Short mmCIF file of C-alpha atoms in Angstrom, two decimals:
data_model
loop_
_atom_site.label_atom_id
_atom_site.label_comp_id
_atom_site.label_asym_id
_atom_site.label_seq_id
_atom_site.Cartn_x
_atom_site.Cartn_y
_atom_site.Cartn_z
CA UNK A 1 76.67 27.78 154.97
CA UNK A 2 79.33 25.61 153.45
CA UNK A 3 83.39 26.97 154.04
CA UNK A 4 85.10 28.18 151.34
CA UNK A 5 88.20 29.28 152.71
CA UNK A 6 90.60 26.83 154.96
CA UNK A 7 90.60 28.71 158.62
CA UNK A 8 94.41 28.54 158.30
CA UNK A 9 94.05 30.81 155.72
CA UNK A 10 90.74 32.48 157.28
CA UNK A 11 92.14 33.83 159.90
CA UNK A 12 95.67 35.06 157.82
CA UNK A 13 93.64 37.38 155.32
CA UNK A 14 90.37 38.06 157.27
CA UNK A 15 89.78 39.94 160.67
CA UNK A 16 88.85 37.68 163.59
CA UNK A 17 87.90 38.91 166.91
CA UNK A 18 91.27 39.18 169.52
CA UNK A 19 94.42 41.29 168.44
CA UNK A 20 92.07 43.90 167.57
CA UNK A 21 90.29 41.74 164.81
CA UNK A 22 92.73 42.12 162.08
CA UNK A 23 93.80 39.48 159.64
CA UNK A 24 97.23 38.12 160.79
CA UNK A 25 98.98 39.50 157.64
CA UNK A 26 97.96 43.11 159.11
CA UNK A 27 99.34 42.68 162.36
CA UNK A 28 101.76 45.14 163.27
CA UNK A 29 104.50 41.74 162.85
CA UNK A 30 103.30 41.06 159.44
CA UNK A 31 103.47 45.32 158.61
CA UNK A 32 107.22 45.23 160.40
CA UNK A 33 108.49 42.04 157.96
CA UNK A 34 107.09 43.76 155.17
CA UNK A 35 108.82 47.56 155.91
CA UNK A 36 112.25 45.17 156.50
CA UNK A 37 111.69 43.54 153.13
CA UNK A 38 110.95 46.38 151.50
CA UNK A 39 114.07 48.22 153.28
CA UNK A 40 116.59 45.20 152.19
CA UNK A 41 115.10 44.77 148.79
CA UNK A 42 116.01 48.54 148.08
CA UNK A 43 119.31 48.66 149.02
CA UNK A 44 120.09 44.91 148.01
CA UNK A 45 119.00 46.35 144.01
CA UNK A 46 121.37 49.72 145.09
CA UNK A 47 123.98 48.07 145.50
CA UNK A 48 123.53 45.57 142.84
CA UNK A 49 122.84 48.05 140.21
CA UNK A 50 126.21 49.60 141.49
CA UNK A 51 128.06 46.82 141.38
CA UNK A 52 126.53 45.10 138.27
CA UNK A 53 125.41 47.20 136.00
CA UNK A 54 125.07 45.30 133.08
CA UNK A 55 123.54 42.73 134.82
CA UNK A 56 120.72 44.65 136.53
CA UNK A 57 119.73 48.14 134.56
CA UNK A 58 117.21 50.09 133.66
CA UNK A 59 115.67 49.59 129.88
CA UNK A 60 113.21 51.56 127.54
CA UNK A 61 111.63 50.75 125.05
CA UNK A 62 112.63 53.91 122.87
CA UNK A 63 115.07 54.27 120.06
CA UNK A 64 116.28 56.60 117.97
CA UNK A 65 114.90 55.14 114.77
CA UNK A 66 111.48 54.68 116.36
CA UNK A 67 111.09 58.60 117.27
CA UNK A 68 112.46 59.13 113.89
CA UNK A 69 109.87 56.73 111.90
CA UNK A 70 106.79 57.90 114.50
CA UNK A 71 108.04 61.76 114.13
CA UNK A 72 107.72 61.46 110.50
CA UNK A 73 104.57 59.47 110.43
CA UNK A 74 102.71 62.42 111.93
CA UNK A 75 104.16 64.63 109.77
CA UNK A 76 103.38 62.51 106.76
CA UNK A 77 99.72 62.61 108.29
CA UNK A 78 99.71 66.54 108.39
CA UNK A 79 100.93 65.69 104.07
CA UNK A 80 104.26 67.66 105.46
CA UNK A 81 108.02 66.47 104.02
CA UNK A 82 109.36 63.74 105.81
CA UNK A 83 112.86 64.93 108.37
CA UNK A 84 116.14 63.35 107.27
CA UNK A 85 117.80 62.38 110.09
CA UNK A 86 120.89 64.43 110.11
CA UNK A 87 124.37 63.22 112.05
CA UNK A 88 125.26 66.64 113.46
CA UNK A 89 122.15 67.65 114.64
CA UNK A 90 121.91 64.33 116.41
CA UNK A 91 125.66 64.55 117.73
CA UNK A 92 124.07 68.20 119.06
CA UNK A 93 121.01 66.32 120.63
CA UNK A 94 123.34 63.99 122.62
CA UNK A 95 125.30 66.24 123.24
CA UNK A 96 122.58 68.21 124.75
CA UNK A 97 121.63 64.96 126.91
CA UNK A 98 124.84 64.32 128.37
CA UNK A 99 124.73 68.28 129.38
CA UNK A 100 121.83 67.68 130.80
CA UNK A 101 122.95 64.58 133.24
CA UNK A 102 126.00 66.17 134.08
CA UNK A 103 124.87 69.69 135.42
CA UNK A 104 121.96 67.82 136.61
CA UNK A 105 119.25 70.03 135.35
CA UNK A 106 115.98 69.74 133.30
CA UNK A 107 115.44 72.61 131.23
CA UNK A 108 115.97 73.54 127.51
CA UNK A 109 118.66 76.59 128.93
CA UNK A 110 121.50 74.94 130.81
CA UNK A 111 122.03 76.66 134.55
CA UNK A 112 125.04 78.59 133.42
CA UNK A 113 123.46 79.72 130.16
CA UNK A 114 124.39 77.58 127.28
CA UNK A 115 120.92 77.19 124.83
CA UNK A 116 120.18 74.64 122.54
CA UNK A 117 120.90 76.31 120.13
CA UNK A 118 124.85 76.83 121.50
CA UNK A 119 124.94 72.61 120.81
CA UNK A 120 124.19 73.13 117.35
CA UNK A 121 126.39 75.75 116.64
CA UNK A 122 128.89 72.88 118.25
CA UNK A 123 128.73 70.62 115.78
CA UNK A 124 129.08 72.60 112.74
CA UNK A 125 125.41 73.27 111.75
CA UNK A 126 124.36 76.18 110.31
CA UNK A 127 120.74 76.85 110.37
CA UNK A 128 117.82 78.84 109.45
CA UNK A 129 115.66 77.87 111.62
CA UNK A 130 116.13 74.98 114.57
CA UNK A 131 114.04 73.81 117.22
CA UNK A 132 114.35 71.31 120.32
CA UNK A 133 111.93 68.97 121.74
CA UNK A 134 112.95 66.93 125.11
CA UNK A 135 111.43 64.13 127.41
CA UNK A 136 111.89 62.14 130.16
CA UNK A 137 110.54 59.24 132.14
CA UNK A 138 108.73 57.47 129.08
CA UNK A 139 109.12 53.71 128.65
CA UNK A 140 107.85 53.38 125.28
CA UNK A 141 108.98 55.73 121.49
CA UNK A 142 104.90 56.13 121.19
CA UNK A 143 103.92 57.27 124.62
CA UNK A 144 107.28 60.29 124.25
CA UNK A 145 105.76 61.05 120.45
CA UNK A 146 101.91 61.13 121.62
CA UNK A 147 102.83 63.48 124.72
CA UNK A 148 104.79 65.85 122.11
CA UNK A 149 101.97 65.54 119.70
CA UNK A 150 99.57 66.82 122.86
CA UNK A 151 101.29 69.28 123.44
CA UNK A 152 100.47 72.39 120.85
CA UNK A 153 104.46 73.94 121.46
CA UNK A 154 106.17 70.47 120.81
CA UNK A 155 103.67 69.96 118.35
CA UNK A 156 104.29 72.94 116.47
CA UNK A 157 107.81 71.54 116.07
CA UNK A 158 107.00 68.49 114.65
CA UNK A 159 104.94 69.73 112.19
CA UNK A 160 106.66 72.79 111.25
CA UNK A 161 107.56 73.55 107.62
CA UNK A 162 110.38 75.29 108.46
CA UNK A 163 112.44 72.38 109.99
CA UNK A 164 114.14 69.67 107.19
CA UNK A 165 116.22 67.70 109.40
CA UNK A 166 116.20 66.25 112.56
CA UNK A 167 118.67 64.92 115.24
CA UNK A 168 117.54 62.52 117.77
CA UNK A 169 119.48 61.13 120.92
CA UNK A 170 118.16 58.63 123.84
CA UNK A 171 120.54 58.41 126.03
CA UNK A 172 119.92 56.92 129.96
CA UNK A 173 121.50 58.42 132.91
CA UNK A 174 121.01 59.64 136.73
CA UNK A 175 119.03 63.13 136.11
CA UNK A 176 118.29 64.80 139.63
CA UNK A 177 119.11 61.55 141.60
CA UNK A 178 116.56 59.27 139.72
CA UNK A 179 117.53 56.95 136.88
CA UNK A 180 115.93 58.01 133.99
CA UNK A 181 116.12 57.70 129.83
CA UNK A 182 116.57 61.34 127.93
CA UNK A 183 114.58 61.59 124.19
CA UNK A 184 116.08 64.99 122.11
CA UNK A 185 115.07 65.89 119.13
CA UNK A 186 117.19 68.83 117.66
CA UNK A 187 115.07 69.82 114.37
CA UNK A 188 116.47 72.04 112.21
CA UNK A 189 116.96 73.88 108.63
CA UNK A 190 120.27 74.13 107.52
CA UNK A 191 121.45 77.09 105.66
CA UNK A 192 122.95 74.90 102.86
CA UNK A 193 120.24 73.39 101.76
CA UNK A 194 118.96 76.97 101.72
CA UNK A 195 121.30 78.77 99.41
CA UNK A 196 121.02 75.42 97.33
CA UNK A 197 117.22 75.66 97.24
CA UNK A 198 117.32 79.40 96.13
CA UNK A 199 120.44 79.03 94.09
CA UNK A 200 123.26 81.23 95.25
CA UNK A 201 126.09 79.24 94.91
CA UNK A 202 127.51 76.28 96.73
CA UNK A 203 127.78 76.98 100.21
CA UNK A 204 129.78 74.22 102.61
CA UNK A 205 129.90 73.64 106.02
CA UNK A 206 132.98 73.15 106.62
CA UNK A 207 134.49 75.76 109.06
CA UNK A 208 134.94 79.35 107.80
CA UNK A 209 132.76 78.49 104.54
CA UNK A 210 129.71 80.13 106.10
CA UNK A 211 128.38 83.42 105.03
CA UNK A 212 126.33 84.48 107.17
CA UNK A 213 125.19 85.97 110.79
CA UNK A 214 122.26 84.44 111.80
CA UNK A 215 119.92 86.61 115.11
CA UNK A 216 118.47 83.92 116.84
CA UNK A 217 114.87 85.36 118.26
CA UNK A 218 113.91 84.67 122.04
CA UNK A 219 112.80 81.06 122.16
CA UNK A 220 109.12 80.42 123.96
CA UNK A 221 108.96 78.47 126.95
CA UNK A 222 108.29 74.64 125.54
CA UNK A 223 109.07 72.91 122.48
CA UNK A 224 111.42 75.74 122.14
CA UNK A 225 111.65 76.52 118.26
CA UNK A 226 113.69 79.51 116.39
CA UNK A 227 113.66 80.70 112.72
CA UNK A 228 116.43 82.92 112.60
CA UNK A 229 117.24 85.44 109.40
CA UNK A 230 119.94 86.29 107.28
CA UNK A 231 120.81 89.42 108.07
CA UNK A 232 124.63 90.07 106.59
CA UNK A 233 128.06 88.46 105.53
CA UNK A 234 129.67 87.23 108.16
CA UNK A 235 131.17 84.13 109.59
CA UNK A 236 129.93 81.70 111.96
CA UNK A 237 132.02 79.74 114.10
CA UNK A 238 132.26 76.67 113.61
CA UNK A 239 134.09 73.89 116.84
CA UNK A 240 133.50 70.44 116.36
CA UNK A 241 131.96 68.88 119.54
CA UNK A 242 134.01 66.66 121.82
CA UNK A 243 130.73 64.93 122.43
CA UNK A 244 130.90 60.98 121.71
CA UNK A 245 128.86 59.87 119.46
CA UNK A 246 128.01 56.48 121.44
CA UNK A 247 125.07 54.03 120.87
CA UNK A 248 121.75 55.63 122.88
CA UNK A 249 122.25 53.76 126.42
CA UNK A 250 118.83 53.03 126.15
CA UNK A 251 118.77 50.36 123.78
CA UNK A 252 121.28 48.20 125.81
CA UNK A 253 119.08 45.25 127.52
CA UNK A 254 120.15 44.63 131.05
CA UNK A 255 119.65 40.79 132.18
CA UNK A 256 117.11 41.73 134.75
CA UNK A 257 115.01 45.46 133.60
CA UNK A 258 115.43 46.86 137.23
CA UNK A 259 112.93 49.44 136.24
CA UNK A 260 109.97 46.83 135.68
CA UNK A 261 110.97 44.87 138.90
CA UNK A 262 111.00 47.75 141.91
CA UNK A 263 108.01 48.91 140.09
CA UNK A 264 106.24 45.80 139.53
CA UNK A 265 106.93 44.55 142.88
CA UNK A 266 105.70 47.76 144.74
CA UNK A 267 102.47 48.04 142.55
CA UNK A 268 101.42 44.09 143.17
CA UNK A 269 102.60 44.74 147.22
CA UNK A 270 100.30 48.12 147.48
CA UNK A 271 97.29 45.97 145.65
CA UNK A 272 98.17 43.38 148.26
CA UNK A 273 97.65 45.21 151.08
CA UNK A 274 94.89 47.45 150.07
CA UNK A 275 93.17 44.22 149.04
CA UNK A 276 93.18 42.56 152.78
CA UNK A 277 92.54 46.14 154.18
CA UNK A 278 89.78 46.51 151.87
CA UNK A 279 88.92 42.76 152.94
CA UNK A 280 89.10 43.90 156.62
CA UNK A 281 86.45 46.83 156.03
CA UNK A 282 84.19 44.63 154.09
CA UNK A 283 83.95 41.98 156.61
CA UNK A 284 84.11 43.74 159.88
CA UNK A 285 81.26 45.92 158.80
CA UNK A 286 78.86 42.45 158.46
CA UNK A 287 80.09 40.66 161.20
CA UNK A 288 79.46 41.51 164.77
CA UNK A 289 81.60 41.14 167.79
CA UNK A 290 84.80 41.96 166.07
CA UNK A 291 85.83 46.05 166.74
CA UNK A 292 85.73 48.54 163.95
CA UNK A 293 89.17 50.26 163.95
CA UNK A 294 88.26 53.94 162.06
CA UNK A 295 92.33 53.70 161.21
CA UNK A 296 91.78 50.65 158.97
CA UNK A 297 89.87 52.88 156.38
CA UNK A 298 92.28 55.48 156.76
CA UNK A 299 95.57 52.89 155.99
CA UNK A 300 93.24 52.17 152.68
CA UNK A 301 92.43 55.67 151.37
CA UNK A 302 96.28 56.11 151.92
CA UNK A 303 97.46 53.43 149.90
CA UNK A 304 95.05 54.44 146.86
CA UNK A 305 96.89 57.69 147.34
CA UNK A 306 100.30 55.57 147.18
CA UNK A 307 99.30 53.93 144.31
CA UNK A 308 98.25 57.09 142.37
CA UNK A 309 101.56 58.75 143.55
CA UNK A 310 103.57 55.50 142.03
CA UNK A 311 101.10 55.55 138.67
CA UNK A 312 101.72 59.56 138.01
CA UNK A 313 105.82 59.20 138.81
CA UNK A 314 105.92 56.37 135.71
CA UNK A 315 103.89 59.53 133.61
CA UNK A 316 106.56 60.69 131.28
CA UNK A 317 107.61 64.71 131.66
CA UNK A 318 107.82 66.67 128.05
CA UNK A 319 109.83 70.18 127.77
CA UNK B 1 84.05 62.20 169.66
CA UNK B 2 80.73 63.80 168.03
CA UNK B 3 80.19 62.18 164.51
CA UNK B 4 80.42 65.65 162.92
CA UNK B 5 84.29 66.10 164.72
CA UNK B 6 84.70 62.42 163.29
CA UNK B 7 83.15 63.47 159.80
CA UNK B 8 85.49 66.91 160.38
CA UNK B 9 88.52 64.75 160.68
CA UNK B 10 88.15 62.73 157.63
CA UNK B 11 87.39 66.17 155.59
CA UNK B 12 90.71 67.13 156.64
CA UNK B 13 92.48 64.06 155.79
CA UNK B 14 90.64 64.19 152.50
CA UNK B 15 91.50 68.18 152.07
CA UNK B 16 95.50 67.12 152.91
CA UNK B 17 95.58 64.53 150.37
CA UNK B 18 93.97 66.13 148.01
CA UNK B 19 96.30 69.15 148.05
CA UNK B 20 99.67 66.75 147.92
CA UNK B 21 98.04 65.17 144.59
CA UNK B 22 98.11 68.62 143.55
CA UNK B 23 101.71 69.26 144.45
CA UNK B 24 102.57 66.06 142.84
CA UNK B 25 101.54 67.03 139.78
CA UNK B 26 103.18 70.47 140.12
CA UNK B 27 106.51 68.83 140.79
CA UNK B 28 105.60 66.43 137.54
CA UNK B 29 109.15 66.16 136.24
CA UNK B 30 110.91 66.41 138.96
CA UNK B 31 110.55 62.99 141.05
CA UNK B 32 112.92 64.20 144.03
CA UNK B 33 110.10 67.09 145.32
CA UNK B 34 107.41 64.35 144.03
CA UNK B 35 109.30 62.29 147.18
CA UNK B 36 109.49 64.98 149.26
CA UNK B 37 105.48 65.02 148.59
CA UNK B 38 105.26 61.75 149.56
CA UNK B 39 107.39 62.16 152.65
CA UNK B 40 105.18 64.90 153.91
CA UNK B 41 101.95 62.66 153.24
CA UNK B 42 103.12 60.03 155.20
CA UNK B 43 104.12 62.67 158.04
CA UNK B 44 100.71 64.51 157.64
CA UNK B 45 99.10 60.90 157.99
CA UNK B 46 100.96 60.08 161.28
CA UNK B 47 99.80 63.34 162.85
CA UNK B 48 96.06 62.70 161.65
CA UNK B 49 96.13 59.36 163.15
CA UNK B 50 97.74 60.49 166.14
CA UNK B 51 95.47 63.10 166.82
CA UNK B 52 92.39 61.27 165.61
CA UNK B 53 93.02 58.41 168.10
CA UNK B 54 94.04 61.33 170.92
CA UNK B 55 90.88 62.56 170.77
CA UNK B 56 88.83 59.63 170.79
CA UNK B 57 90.66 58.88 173.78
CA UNK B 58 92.04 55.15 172.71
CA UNK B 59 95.73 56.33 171.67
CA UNK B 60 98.46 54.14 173.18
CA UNK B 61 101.95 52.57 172.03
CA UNK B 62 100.35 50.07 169.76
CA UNK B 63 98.41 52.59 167.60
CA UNK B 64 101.44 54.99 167.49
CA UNK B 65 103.46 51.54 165.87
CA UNK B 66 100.49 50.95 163.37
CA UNK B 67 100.66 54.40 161.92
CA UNK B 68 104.31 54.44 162.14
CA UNK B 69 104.55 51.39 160.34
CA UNK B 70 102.54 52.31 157.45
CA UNK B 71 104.07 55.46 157.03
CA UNK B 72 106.65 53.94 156.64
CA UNK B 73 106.13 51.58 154.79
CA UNK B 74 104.23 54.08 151.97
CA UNK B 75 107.53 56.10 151.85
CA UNK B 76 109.75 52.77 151.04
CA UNK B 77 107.92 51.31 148.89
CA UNK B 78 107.19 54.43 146.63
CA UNK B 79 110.69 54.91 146.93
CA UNK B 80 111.11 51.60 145.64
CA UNK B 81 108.87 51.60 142.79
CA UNK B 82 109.84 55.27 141.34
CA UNK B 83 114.06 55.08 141.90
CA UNK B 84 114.36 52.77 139.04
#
């Protein structure tokens, strides 16, 4: 039978009897270079991404106006009234973002209480009825819209009637010690537009115009949504945010997408390896005279789990 | 080692994989427990090696490195791949 592969590189990817009859890049030398490469390659990027980080970053493909096109696109499917994007509610949305990275937390309630609905009442707007959609870990404006879309809660947001306006912020940050880019959508219905629709008068929102008290109802678990009712003069108050409103971090490009890279290179190293233990099964199981090692298929079944795990973590997380 | 303790062994290794993919997709969202997952796997896996090799009576030094080394190496590179 004619050779196909050089024995140089024979013996490197395929088991040969002596050292146990695995290929040389499986020896325990080759496993050892490639935990110290993997060990230096982390903490070379960690320290780069600390020291440089406009240089090497971590990029998305999301932005504002592409939630804010795809939003509407599904709500122009459904023949519902496109959302205007509205600067308070999206001031409110960052806002909400920021909160988010800075308590650390991942939840539509803040840990010491504050709501969604407190970040709206920040920036001046007065609603009927709001709602707030958030995301995380999604690379691309389509995948975050789709998952939303799946999901009937977030869905019901997006297509709701009730909502006029929308605020959107993507903003990137460290959320529970993982880099990671932040999508809110604030929807909302603001009481202006309101008294203007049903004609009584020419109600402002500028602070101490407002007249009414508005009952927020208990929002549900996802997608969290509230109509709330007027119920009786009053005044709202009204606090301008101290919230920035900066460009979403998101849509800065970093020279090298660090993101891509540690993923990319762990993905192609797993394939790697599973490929020559794969390799190693294959072969020892035809040949005789080299030894079966029963951990060999137990190395493999645990990378496929690895390589799930790292597939599932890059699945984007919808609240 | 009968084949049925052998085939018993591999059930269990299937059975404690199977039940971190369902913890990892508990934890979806929250990528410092999914680590912790993957920490634990790569403990779980050192055990089952240990004590598979124990009881087929061929455990020494250079399988404890081999398991130790991949266990490693799972836990880096995942670490790697999902900190960006």
């Amino acid at each position: 039978m004619r050779r196909v592969i050089p024995p140089a590189l024979e013996r490197q990817i395929l088991p040969h009897p002596g050292g146990r009859g695995r290929a040389k890049l499986l020896h325990k030398r080759a496993l050892g270079s490639y935990l110290l490469f993997f060990f230096v390659l982390f903490f070379t990027l960690t320290s780069l991404d600390a020291r440089f980080p406009g240089i090497l970053g971590f990029a998305t493909d999301i932005s504002v106006a592409d939630i804010l096109t795809l939003t509407n696109e599904q709500r122009a499917e459904s023949g519902l009234a496109e959302l205007t994007l509205n600067d308070k509610l999206s001031i409110a949305a960052e806002a909400k973002a920021r909160d988010m990275f800075l308590d650390d937390y991942w939840a539509h309630v803040a840990p010491d209480g504050t709501e969604p609905w407190d970040f709206i009442d920040n920036v001046g707007y007065v609603y009927l009825a709001a709602g707030e959609n958030l995301a995380k870990d999604f690379n691309h404006s389509d995948a975050v819209v789709r998952a939303w879309m799946d999901s009937p809660s977030h869905r019901e947001n997006l297509l709701s009637n009730n909502f006029e306006e929308i605020g959107v912020a993507v903003v990137d940050g460290d959320l529970l010690g993982f880099e990671t880019t932040l999508v809110v959508q604030m929807f909302g219905k603001s009481q202006t537009s309101y008294l203007a629709s049903v004609g009584e008068g020419s109600a402002t929102e500028a602070p101490g115009a407002v007249g009414a008290t508005f009952e927020p109802a208990e929002p549900a678990a996802e997608g969290l949504g509230v109509e709330t009712e007027l119920t009786a003069e009053g005044h709202r108050p009204l606090v301008q945010t101290q919230v920035r409103a900066q460009a979403a971090g998101a849509q800065e490009i970093p020279g090298l997408d660090l993101s891509n890279f540690a993923l990319s290179s762990g993905f192609i190293f797993v394939v790697f390896l599973g490929f020559l233990f794969l390799l190693d099964v294959l072969v020892v199981s035809r040949r005789r005279g080299i030894r079966f090692t029963a951990r060999t298929a137990g190395h493999l079944v645990l990378l496929v789990f690895l390589l799930l795990g790292i597939w599932y973590s890059q699945v984007g997380a919808i609240l | 080692m009968t084949k049925i303790q052998h085939a018993l062994l591999y059930v269990a290794l299937f059975v404690g994989l199977a039940l971190a993919g369902v913890l990892l997709f508990l934890f979806h969202g929250d990528p410092a427990r999914q680590l912790l997952v993957v920490v634990g796997v790569s403990l779980f896996y050192l055990v089952w090696g240990i004590a598979h090799h124990v009881l087929e009576d061929e455990f020494d030094f250079e399988v404890l490195l081999d398991y130790l080394l991949i266990a490693a190496l799972v836990v880096v590179v995942y670490l790697l791949a999902v900190r960006y």
